[in-house]
Amino acid sequence: MKMQVPDVERRSPSIPGELLASTLFLLARLGLSVKARVLEEFEQQGFSVYQYSVLAILNEGSSDRQSSIADALGFDRGQLVGILDDLEDRGLIERRRDENDRRRHSVSLTPEGKRQLVKLRKVVMSIEDSVLEPLDERARKSLHGALLTVAAHSDPRFAGLT
Amino acid sequence: MKMQVPDVERRSPSIPGELLASTLFLLARLGLSVKARVLEEFEQQGFSVYQYSVLAILNEGSSDRQSSIADALGFDRGQLVGILDDLEDRGLIERRRDENDRRRHSVSLTPEGKRQLVKLRKVVMSIEDSVLEPLDERARKSLHGALLTVAAHSDPRFAGLT
DNA sequence: TATTGTTATACTCTATAACTATA
DNA sequence: TATAGTTATAGAGTATAACAATA
């Protein structure tokens, strides 16, 4: 149980103005908390965000080699193996050997995988709504544009959208 | 050496549009990359960002107990000990026993600590300039405001500034 | 008994490097 | 010899829990 303490000690500790004034600090902190939040929600659904990312990329890029999936998402290739193993066990993706180069695997979504992607998409959108709640539609668009610009500036993989 | 491959395979892998369209994804990714970038630059200076955060908070809150520092910055208390140990060894901070409650330590900046804070502040600002380069002053202000609003919405510690 | 700071332990990520099978 | 995928190992980072001193 919380002890009663004088006012001056009970005020909740706040982050120093110097850090609040730093966009970099806000980005890093917000990024971490968003990641934690998303991780938690997904775990409750029995999935990981990484799996969602893979499903999303497969939904767009048709079938793909594992190496390009890993490169696009910034995963380690060894890391991706486990993610794909799990998705395959659940019947959400399919690995086929490339007959032209038998070292390669072609990965593709199954119909069940597409269905699951729709469900997970809803989870993401629901969290996004909750996080961005204090911003109106215009502010959200503006924020998104700024983030995209900044991200593309330091990583060409983000430059995808026109 | 890089092997020559057909055009269709050589295009650099890009992040799926579904993820680029998600503000949450951008926040998480940008946050991680910013953190990594800052971590790296600081390491080259022989410091850690955590040390910088502690110096910054001490510069504003006068002398403080370790627990409130940890709470404000979201550090684990045990984690903070090591950070303070190092800062103390370098003569940047001072730990004194609180005579009213001898369990507590009062932590404060030394003059040398203040000087070092100024130096580290420059490092942060230089990185920030580089990250935000593609945004003009107005867009930077807008981005910062949006981030602050969103952060304060889910964590009261960010609500410090008016 | 509860709390402050400290130390020690365990667990999770991630990064690196070996290994196989194909080329 | 080099590459794609796989597996195993090691390191950093973090979270948890035990500990001593004081209240």
Short mmCIF file of C-alpha atoms (C1' of nucleotides) in Angstrom, two decimals:
data_model
loop_
_atom_site.label_atom_id
_atom_site.label_comp_id
_atom_site.label_asym_id
_atom_site.label_seq_id
_atom_site.Cartn_x
_atom_site.Cartn_y
_atom_site.Cartn_z
CA MET A 1 0.00 0.00 0.00
CA LYS A 2 1.17 3.51 -0.88
CA MET A 3 2.49 5.54 2.03
CA GLN A 4 1.40 9.10 2.55
CA VAL A 5 4.17 11.53 1.74
CA PRO A 6 4.50 15.31 1.67
CA ASP A 7 3.26 17.08 -1.45
CA VAL A 8 6.65 17.98 -2.79
CA GLU A 9 7.70 14.34 -2.96
CA ARG A 10 4.38 13.00 -4.19
CA ARG A 11 4.35 14.90 -7.46
CA SER A 12 4.89 12.38 -10.20
CA PRO A 13 8.42 12.59 -11.58
CA SER A 14 8.44 14.27 -14.96
CA ILE A 15 10.83 14.10 -17.86
CA PRO A 16 13.25 17.04 -18.07
CA GLY A 17 12.36 19.82 -20.49
CA GLU A 18 15.59 19.38 -22.38
CA LEU A 19 14.55 15.89 -23.41
CA LEU A 20 10.94 16.85 -24.13
CA ALA A 21 12.29 19.57 -26.39
CA SER A 22 14.22 17.01 -28.42
CA THR A 23 12.35 15.55 -31.38
CA LEU A 24 14.92 12.78 -31.43
CA PHE A 25 14.13 11.82 -27.87
CA LEU A 26 10.39 11.82 -28.54
CA LEU A 27 10.87 9.67 -31.61
CA ALA A 28 12.99 7.13 -29.79
CA ARG A 29 10.74 6.96 -26.76
CA LEU A 30 7.51 6.86 -28.70
CA GLY A 31 8.94 4.24 -31.01
CA LEU A 32 9.85 2.02 -28.10
CA SER A 33 6.50 2.37 -26.38
CA VAL A 34 4.61 1.79 -29.61
CA LYS A 35 6.67 -1.31 -30.28
CA ALA A 36 6.01 -2.62 -26.79
CA ARG A 37 2.32 -1.90 -27.12
CA VAL A 38 2.00 -3.62 -30.47
CA LEU A 39 4.09 -6.57 -29.30
CA GLU A 40 1.79 -7.04 -26.33
CA GLU A 41 -1.45 -6.84 -28.29
CA PHE A 42 -0.20 -9.25 -30.89
CA GLU A 43 0.99 -11.69 -28.30
CA GLN A 44 -2.50 -11.76 -26.86
CA GLN A 45 -3.68 -12.81 -30.31
CA GLY A 46 -1.06 -15.52 -30.38
CA PHE A 47 0.99 -13.82 -33.05
CA SER A 48 4.06 -11.64 -33.35
CA VAL A 49 4.41 -8.38 -35.26
CA TYR A 50 7.16 -9.99 -37.25
CA GLN A 51 4.74 -12.56 -38.55
CA TYR A 52 2.35 -9.80 -39.50
CA SER A 53 5.09 -7.99 -41.39
CA VAL A 54 5.90 -11.12 -43.33
CA LEU A 55 2.26 -11.76 -44.20
CA ALA A 56 1.94 -8.14 -45.34
CA ILE A 57 4.94 -8.28 -47.62
CA LEU A 58 3.90 -11.60 -49.11
CA ASN A 59 0.45 -10.19 -49.81
CA GLU A 60 2.00 -7.55 -52.04
CA GLY A 61 5.09 -9.05 -53.56
CA SER A 62 3.56 -12.34 -54.65
CA SER A 63 5.95 -15.17 -53.99
CA ASP A 64 9.37 -14.18 -52.85
CA ARG A 65 12.73 -15.55 -51.89
CA GLN A 66 13.53 -15.57 -48.21
CA SER A 67 16.55 -13.37 -48.60
CA SER A 68 14.60 -10.51 -50.18
CA ILE A 69 11.92 -10.75 -47.51
CA ALA A 70 14.58 -10.52 -44.82
CA ASP A 71 16.31 -7.61 -46.55
CA ALA A 72 13.11 -5.66 -47.08
CA LEU A 73 12.01 -6.01 -43.48
CA GLY A 74 15.47 -5.60 -42.01
CA PHE A 75 15.42 -9.02 -40.39
CA ASP A 76 18.37 -11.28 -40.00
CA ARG A 77 18.11 -14.24 -42.39
CA GLY A 78 18.47 -16.70 -39.58
CA GLN A 79 15.80 -14.90 -37.64
CA LEU A 80 13.39 -15.14 -40.54
CA VAL A 81 13.66 -18.92 -40.65
CA GLY A 82 11.94 -19.34 -37.30
CA ILE A 83 9.21 -16.87 -38.20
CA LEU A 84 8.50 -18.72 -41.44
CA ASP A 85 8.61 -22.09 -39.67
CA ASP A 86 5.84 -20.99 -37.38
CA LEU A 87 3.75 -19.44 -40.15
CA GLU A 88 4.15 -22.62 -42.17
CA ASP A 89 3.11 -24.81 -39.24
CA ARG A 90 -0.09 -22.78 -38.99
CA GLY A 91 -0.71 -23.19 -42.69
CA LEU A 92 -0.51 -19.46 -43.38
CA ILE A 93 2.38 -19.60 -45.83
CA GLU A 94 3.95 -22.09 -48.18
CA ARG A 95 7.58 -22.78 -48.97
CA ARG A 96 8.39 -24.31 -52.34
CA ARG A 97 11.79 -25.09 -53.81
CA ASP A 98 12.69 -22.96 -56.80
CA GLU A 99 13.20 -25.42 -59.63
CA ASN A 100 15.60 -23.08 -61.45
CA ASP A 101 17.84 -22.79 -58.43
CA ARG A 102 17.25 -25.51 -55.93
CA ARG A 103 19.00 -23.57 -53.16
CA ARG A 104 16.18 -21.08 -53.07
CA HIS A 105 12.76 -21.20 -51.49
CA SER A 106 9.77 -19.41 -52.94
CA VAL A 107 7.48 -18.26 -50.18
CA SER A 108 3.82 -17.45 -50.73
CA LEU A 109 0.62 -16.78 -48.82
CA THR A 110 -2.05 -19.46 -48.52
CA PRO A 111 -5.73 -18.48 -48.61
CA GLU A 112 -5.83 -19.00 -44.84
CA GLY A 113 -2.83 -16.69 -44.57
CA LYS A 114 -4.71 -13.99 -46.44
CA ARG A 115 -7.63 -14.34 -44.07
CA GLN A 116 -5.39 -14.10 -41.03
CA LEU A 117 -3.70 -11.02 -42.46
CA VAL A 118 -7.08 -9.28 -42.58
CA LYS A 119 -7.63 -10.06 -38.91
CA LEU A 120 -4.20 -8.85 -37.84
CA ARG A 121 -4.62 -5.71 -39.91
CA LYS A 122 -7.62 -4.85 -37.76
CA VAL A 123 -5.55 -5.26 -34.61
CA VAL A 124 -2.95 -2.82 -35.91
CA MET A 125 -5.56 -0.28 -36.96
CA SER A 126 -7.24 -0.46 -33.60
CA ILE A 127 -3.98 0.26 -31.77
CA GLU A 128 -3.18 3.04 -34.20
CA ASP A 129 -6.53 4.67 -33.53
CA SER A 130 -5.89 4.52 -29.82
CA VAL A 131 -2.36 5.94 -30.05
CA LEU A 132 -3.30 8.74 -32.45
CA GLU A 133 -6.57 9.53 -30.71
CA PRO A 134 -5.66 13.11 -29.72
CA LEU A 135 -4.87 14.05 -33.33
CA ASP A 136 -7.52 14.97 -35.89
CA GLU A 137 -7.46 13.59 -39.40
CA ARG A 138 -5.44 16.44 -40.77
CA ALA A 139 -2.82 16.25 -38.04
CA ARG A 140 -2.53 12.52 -38.57
CA LYS A 141 -1.87 12.93 -42.27
CA SER A 142 0.68 15.61 -41.54
CA LEU A 143 2.45 13.46 -38.96
CA HIS A 144 2.48 10.47 -41.26
CA GLY A 145 3.91 12.50 -44.11
CA ALA A 146 6.66 13.92 -41.95
CA LEU A 147 7.61 10.50 -40.59
CA LEU A 148 7.70 9.04 -44.09
CA THR A 149 9.90 11.87 -45.34
CA VAL A 150 12.31 11.52 -42.46
CA ALA A 151 12.42 7.73 -42.73
CA ALA A 152 13.03 7.82 -46.48
CA HIS A 153 15.82 10.30 -45.94
CA SER A 154 17.93 7.80 -44.02
CA ASP A 155 16.69 4.53 -45.51
CA PRO A 156 15.85 4.14 -49.22
CA ARG A 157 13.55 1.21 -48.46
CA PHE A 158 10.99 3.69 -47.16
CA ALA A 159 10.94 5.62 -50.41
CA GLY A 160 8.47 3.19 -51.95
CA LEU A 161 5.37 5.37 -52.01
CA THR A 162 5.03 8.27 -54.42
CA MET B 1 32.34 -9.54 -54.83
CA LYS B 2 28.77 -8.90 -56.01
CA MET B 3 27.56 -11.18 -58.76
CA GLN B 4 25.79 -9.79 -61.76
CA VAL B 5 22.09 -10.64 -61.64
CA PRO B 6 19.09 -9.86 -63.84
CA ASP B 7 17.41 -6.50 -63.33
CA VAL B 8 14.32 -7.89 -61.73
CA GLU B 9 16.34 -9.42 -58.89
CA ARG B 10 18.75 -6.56 -58.42
CA ARG B 11 16.17 -3.91 -57.49
CA SER B 12 16.59 -3.16 -53.82
CA PRO B 13 13.89 -4.82 -51.74
CA SER B 14 11.32 -2.31 -50.52
CA ILE B 15 9.01 -2.27 -47.56
CA PRO B 16 5.42 -3.25 -48.38
CA GLY B 17 2.96 -0.39 -48.85
CA GLU B 18 0.74 -1.69 -46.10
CA LEU B 19 3.49 -1.07 -43.57
CA LEU B 20 4.53 2.26 -45.07
CA ALA B 21 0.91 3.34 -44.75
CA SER B 22 0.94 2.61 -41.03
CA THR B 23 1.95 5.52 -38.83
CA LEU B 24 2.53 3.02 -36.05
CA PHE B 25 5.03 1.12 -38.13
CA LEU B 26 6.87 4.28 -39.10
CA LEU B 27 7.02 5.39 -35.48
CA ALA B 28 8.38 2.09 -34.29
CA ARG B 29 10.93 1.78 -37.08
CA LEU B 30 12.09 5.36 -36.93
CA GLY B 31 12.32 5.16 -33.16
CA LEU B 32 14.54 2.11 -33.36
CA SER B 33 16.81 3.55 -36.01
CA VAL B 34 17.09 6.87 -34.19
CA LYS B 35 17.96 5.06 -30.98
CA ALA B 36 20.61 3.02 -32.74
CA ARG B 37 22.05 6.11 -34.40
CA VAL B 38 22.22 8.07 -31.15
CA LEU B 39 23.66 5.12 -29.28
CA GLU B 40 26.41 4.81 -31.85
CA GLU B 41 27.36 8.49 -31.89
CA PHE B 42 27.44 8.65 -28.13
CA GLU B 43 29.55 5.56 -27.89
CA GLN B 44 32.11 7.20 -30.12
CA GLN B 45 32.22 10.02 -27.60
CA GLY B 46 32.74 7.51 -24.83
CA PHE B 47 29.32 8.08 -23.34
CA SER B 48 25.88 6.52 -23.35
CA VAL B 49 22.56 8.23 -23.99
CA TYR B 50 21.45 7.10 -20.59
CA GLN B 51 24.22 9.10 -19.00
CA TYR B 52 23.16 12.11 -21.03
CA SER B 53 19.56 11.72 -19.87
CA VAL B 54 20.68 11.63 -16.26
CA LEU B 55 22.87 14.73 -16.65
CA ALA B 56 19.95 16.53 -18.31
CA ILE B 57 17.51 15.73 -15.55
CA LEU B 58 19.97 16.69 -12.83
CA ASN B 59 20.60 20.00 -14.57
CA GLU B 60 16.96 20.88 -14.16
CA GLY B 61 15.73 19.23 -11.01
CA SER B 62 18.60 20.29 -8.76
CA SER B 63 19.58 17.43 -6.50
CA ASP B 64 17.38 14.40 -6.62
CA ARG B 65 16.88 10.97 -5.13
CA GLN B 66 17.86 8.05 -7.28
CA SER B 67 14.38 6.62 -7.26
CA SER B 68 12.78 9.72 -8.75
CA ILE B 69 15.46 9.93 -11.41
CA ALA B 70 14.82 6.34 -12.36
CA ASP B 71 11.06 6.82 -12.38
CA ALA B 72 11.22 9.98 -14.48
CA LEU B 73 13.45 8.42 -17.09
CA GLY B 74 11.75 5.04 -17.03
CA PHE B 75 14.92 3.24 -15.97
CA ASP B 76 15.08 0.31 -13.66
CA ARG B 77 16.53 1.32 -10.29
CA GLY B 78 19.18 -1.31 -10.46
CA GLN B 79 20.09 -0.16 -13.94
CA LEU B 80 20.52 3.41 -12.75
CA VAL B 81 23.12 2.39 -10.18
CA GLY B 82 25.65 1.44 -12.80
CA ILE B 83 25.02 4.58 -14.80
CA LEU B 84 25.57 6.74 -11.72
CA ASP B 85 28.65 4.77 -10.73
CA ASP B 86 30.24 5.60 -14.02
CA LEU B 87 29.23 9.26 -13.94
CA GLU B 88 30.59 9.50 -10.40
CA ASP B 89 33.89 7.89 -11.39
CA ARG B 90 34.28 10.55 -14.06
CA GLY B 91 33.54 13.27 -11.54
CA LEU B 92 30.41 14.44 -13.37
CA ILE B 93 27.97 13.83 -10.53
CA GLU B 94 28.05 13.57 -6.75
CA ARG B 95 26.20 11.24 -4.42
CA ARG B 96 25.58 12.40 -0.86
CA ARG B 97 23.68 10.65 1.88
CA ASP B 98 20.46 12.40 2.84
CA GLU B 99 20.89 13.23 6.55
CA ASN B 100 17.11 13.24 7.14
CA ASP B 101 16.75 9.73 5.74
CA ARG B 102 20.03 7.92 5.58
CA ARG B 103 18.67 5.33 3.16
CA ARG B 104 18.51 7.93 0.45
CA HIS B 105 21.18 9.41 -1.77
CA SER B 106 20.99 12.96 -3.07
CA VAL B 107 22.47 13.17 -6.51
CA SER B 108 23.72 16.40 -8.04
CA LEU B 109 25.74 17.69 -10.98
CA THR B 110 29.32 18.84 -10.51
CA PRO B 111 30.64 21.84 -12.46
CA GLU B 112 32.49 19.39 -14.70
CA GLY B 113 29.20 17.56 -15.18
CA LYS B 114 27.58 20.75 -16.39
CA ARG B 115 30.39 21.29 -18.87
CA GLN B 116 30.09 17.78 -20.21
CA LEU B 117 26.34 18.18 -20.57
CA VAL B 118 26.90 21.13 -22.88
CA LYS B 119 29.18 19.01 -25.05
CA LEU B 120 26.76 16.10 -25.23
CA ARG B 121 23.90 18.45 -26.01
CA LYS B 122 25.77 19.49 -29.13
CA VAL B 123 26.10 15.88 -30.19
CA VAL B 124 22.35 15.37 -29.88
CA MET B 125 21.54 18.53 -31.80
CA SER B 126 23.90 17.60 -34.57
CA ILE B 127 22.23 14.21 -35.01
CA GLU B 128 18.81 15.80 -34.86
CA ASP B 129 19.76 18.21 -37.61
CA SER B 130 20.91 15.35 -39.75
CA VAL B 131 17.79 13.24 -39.17
CA LEU B 132 15.35 16.11 -39.70
CA GLU B 133 17.27 17.57 -42.61
CA PRO B 134 14.51 17.13 -45.22
CA LEU B 135 12.00 19.07 -43.08
CA ASP B 136 11.85 22.86 -42.97
CA GLU B 137 11.51 24.72 -39.69
CA ARG B 138 7.75 24.78 -39.81
CA ALA B 139 7.44 21.08 -40.55
CA ARG B 140 9.84 20.32 -37.69
CA LYS B 141 7.76 22.28 -35.23
CA SER B 142 4.62 20.58 -36.44
CA LEU B 143 6.19 17.14 -36.14
CA HIS B 144 7.50 17.87 -32.68
CA GLY B 145 4.11 19.11 -31.52
CA ALA B 146 2.34 16.05 -32.84
CA LEU B 147 4.83 13.69 -31.21
CA LEU B 148 4.53 15.50 -27.90
CA THR B 149 0.75 15.34 -28.03
CA VAL B 150 0.74 11.65 -28.83
CA ALA B 151 3.35 10.87 -26.18
CA ALA B 152 1.54 12.81 -23.48
CA HIS B 153 -1.64 11.00 -24.38
CA SER B 154 -0.27 7.65 -23.29
CA ASP B 155 2.28 8.74 -20.66
CA PRO B 156 1.63 11.64 -18.23
CA ARG B 157 5.36 12.15 -17.75
CA PHE B 158 5.46 13.76 -21.18
CA ALA B 159 2.86 16.35 -20.23
CA GLY B 160 5.46 18.58 -18.63
CA LEU B 161 5.60 21.39 -21.16
CA THR B 162 2.76 23.87 -21.57
"C1'" DT C 1 7.49 -4.75 8.06
"C1'" DA C 2 8.48 -1.44 4.27
"C1'" DT C 3 11.70 1.28 1.60
"C1'" DT C 4 16.37 2.90 -0.55
"C1'" DG C 5 20.02 1.71 -2.94
"C1'" DT C 6 22.78 -2.27 -4.32
"C1'" DT C 7 24.06 -6.66 -6.24
"C1'" DA C 8 23.21 -11.04 -8.46
"C1'" DT C 9 20.55 -13.96 -11.47
"C1'" DA C 10 17.85 -15.19 -15.37
"C1'" DC C 11 15.70 -14.34 -19.58
"C1'" DT C 12 15.01 -12.29 -24.12
"C1'" DC C 13 16.79 -10.33 -28.29
"C1'" DT C 14 19.87 -9.95 -31.59
"C1'" DA C 15 24.18 -10.51 -34.00
"C1'" DT C 16 27.71 -13.72 -35.45
"C1'" DA C 17 29.36 -17.49 -37.12
"C1'" DA C 18 29.43 -22.43 -38.48
"C1'" DC C 19 27.00 -25.96 -41.47
"C1'" DT C 20 24.39 -28.27 -45.75
"C1'" DA C 21 23.03 -28.37 -50.16
"C1'" DT C 22 23.20 -26.55 -54.22
"C1'" DA C 23 25.46 -23.67 -57.88
"C1'" DT D 1 34.55 -20.86 -54.49
"C1'" DA D 2 30.20 -18.55 -53.54
"C1'" DT D 3 25.30 -18.41 -52.33
"C1'" DA D 4 20.49 -19.74 -49.95
"C1'" DG D 5 18.72 -21.43 -46.27
"C1'" DT D 6 19.42 -23.50 -41.76
"C1'" DT D 7 21.19 -24.20 -37.18
"C1'" DA D 8 23.99 -23.20 -33.13
"C1'" DT D 9 26.50 -20.08 -30.24
"C1'" DA D 10 27.65 -15.92 -27.89
"C1'" DG D 11 26.80 -11.06 -26.35
"C1'" DA D 12 24.17 -7.17 -25.12
"C1'" DG D 13 20.16 -5.47 -22.95
"C1'" DT D 14 16.62 -5.88 -19.85
"C1'" DA D 15 13.75 -7.64 -16.22
"C1'" DT D 16 13.41 -10.10 -11.89
"C1'" DA D 17 14.54 -11.15 -7.58
"C1'" DA D 18 17.50 -11.47 -3.49
"C1'" DC D 19 20.25 -8.47 -0.16
"C1'" DA D 20 21.96 -5.01 3.42
"C1'" DA D 21 21.03 -0.74 5.66
"C1'" DT D 22 17.78 2.24 7.47
"C1'" DA D 23 13.14 3.71 8.71
#
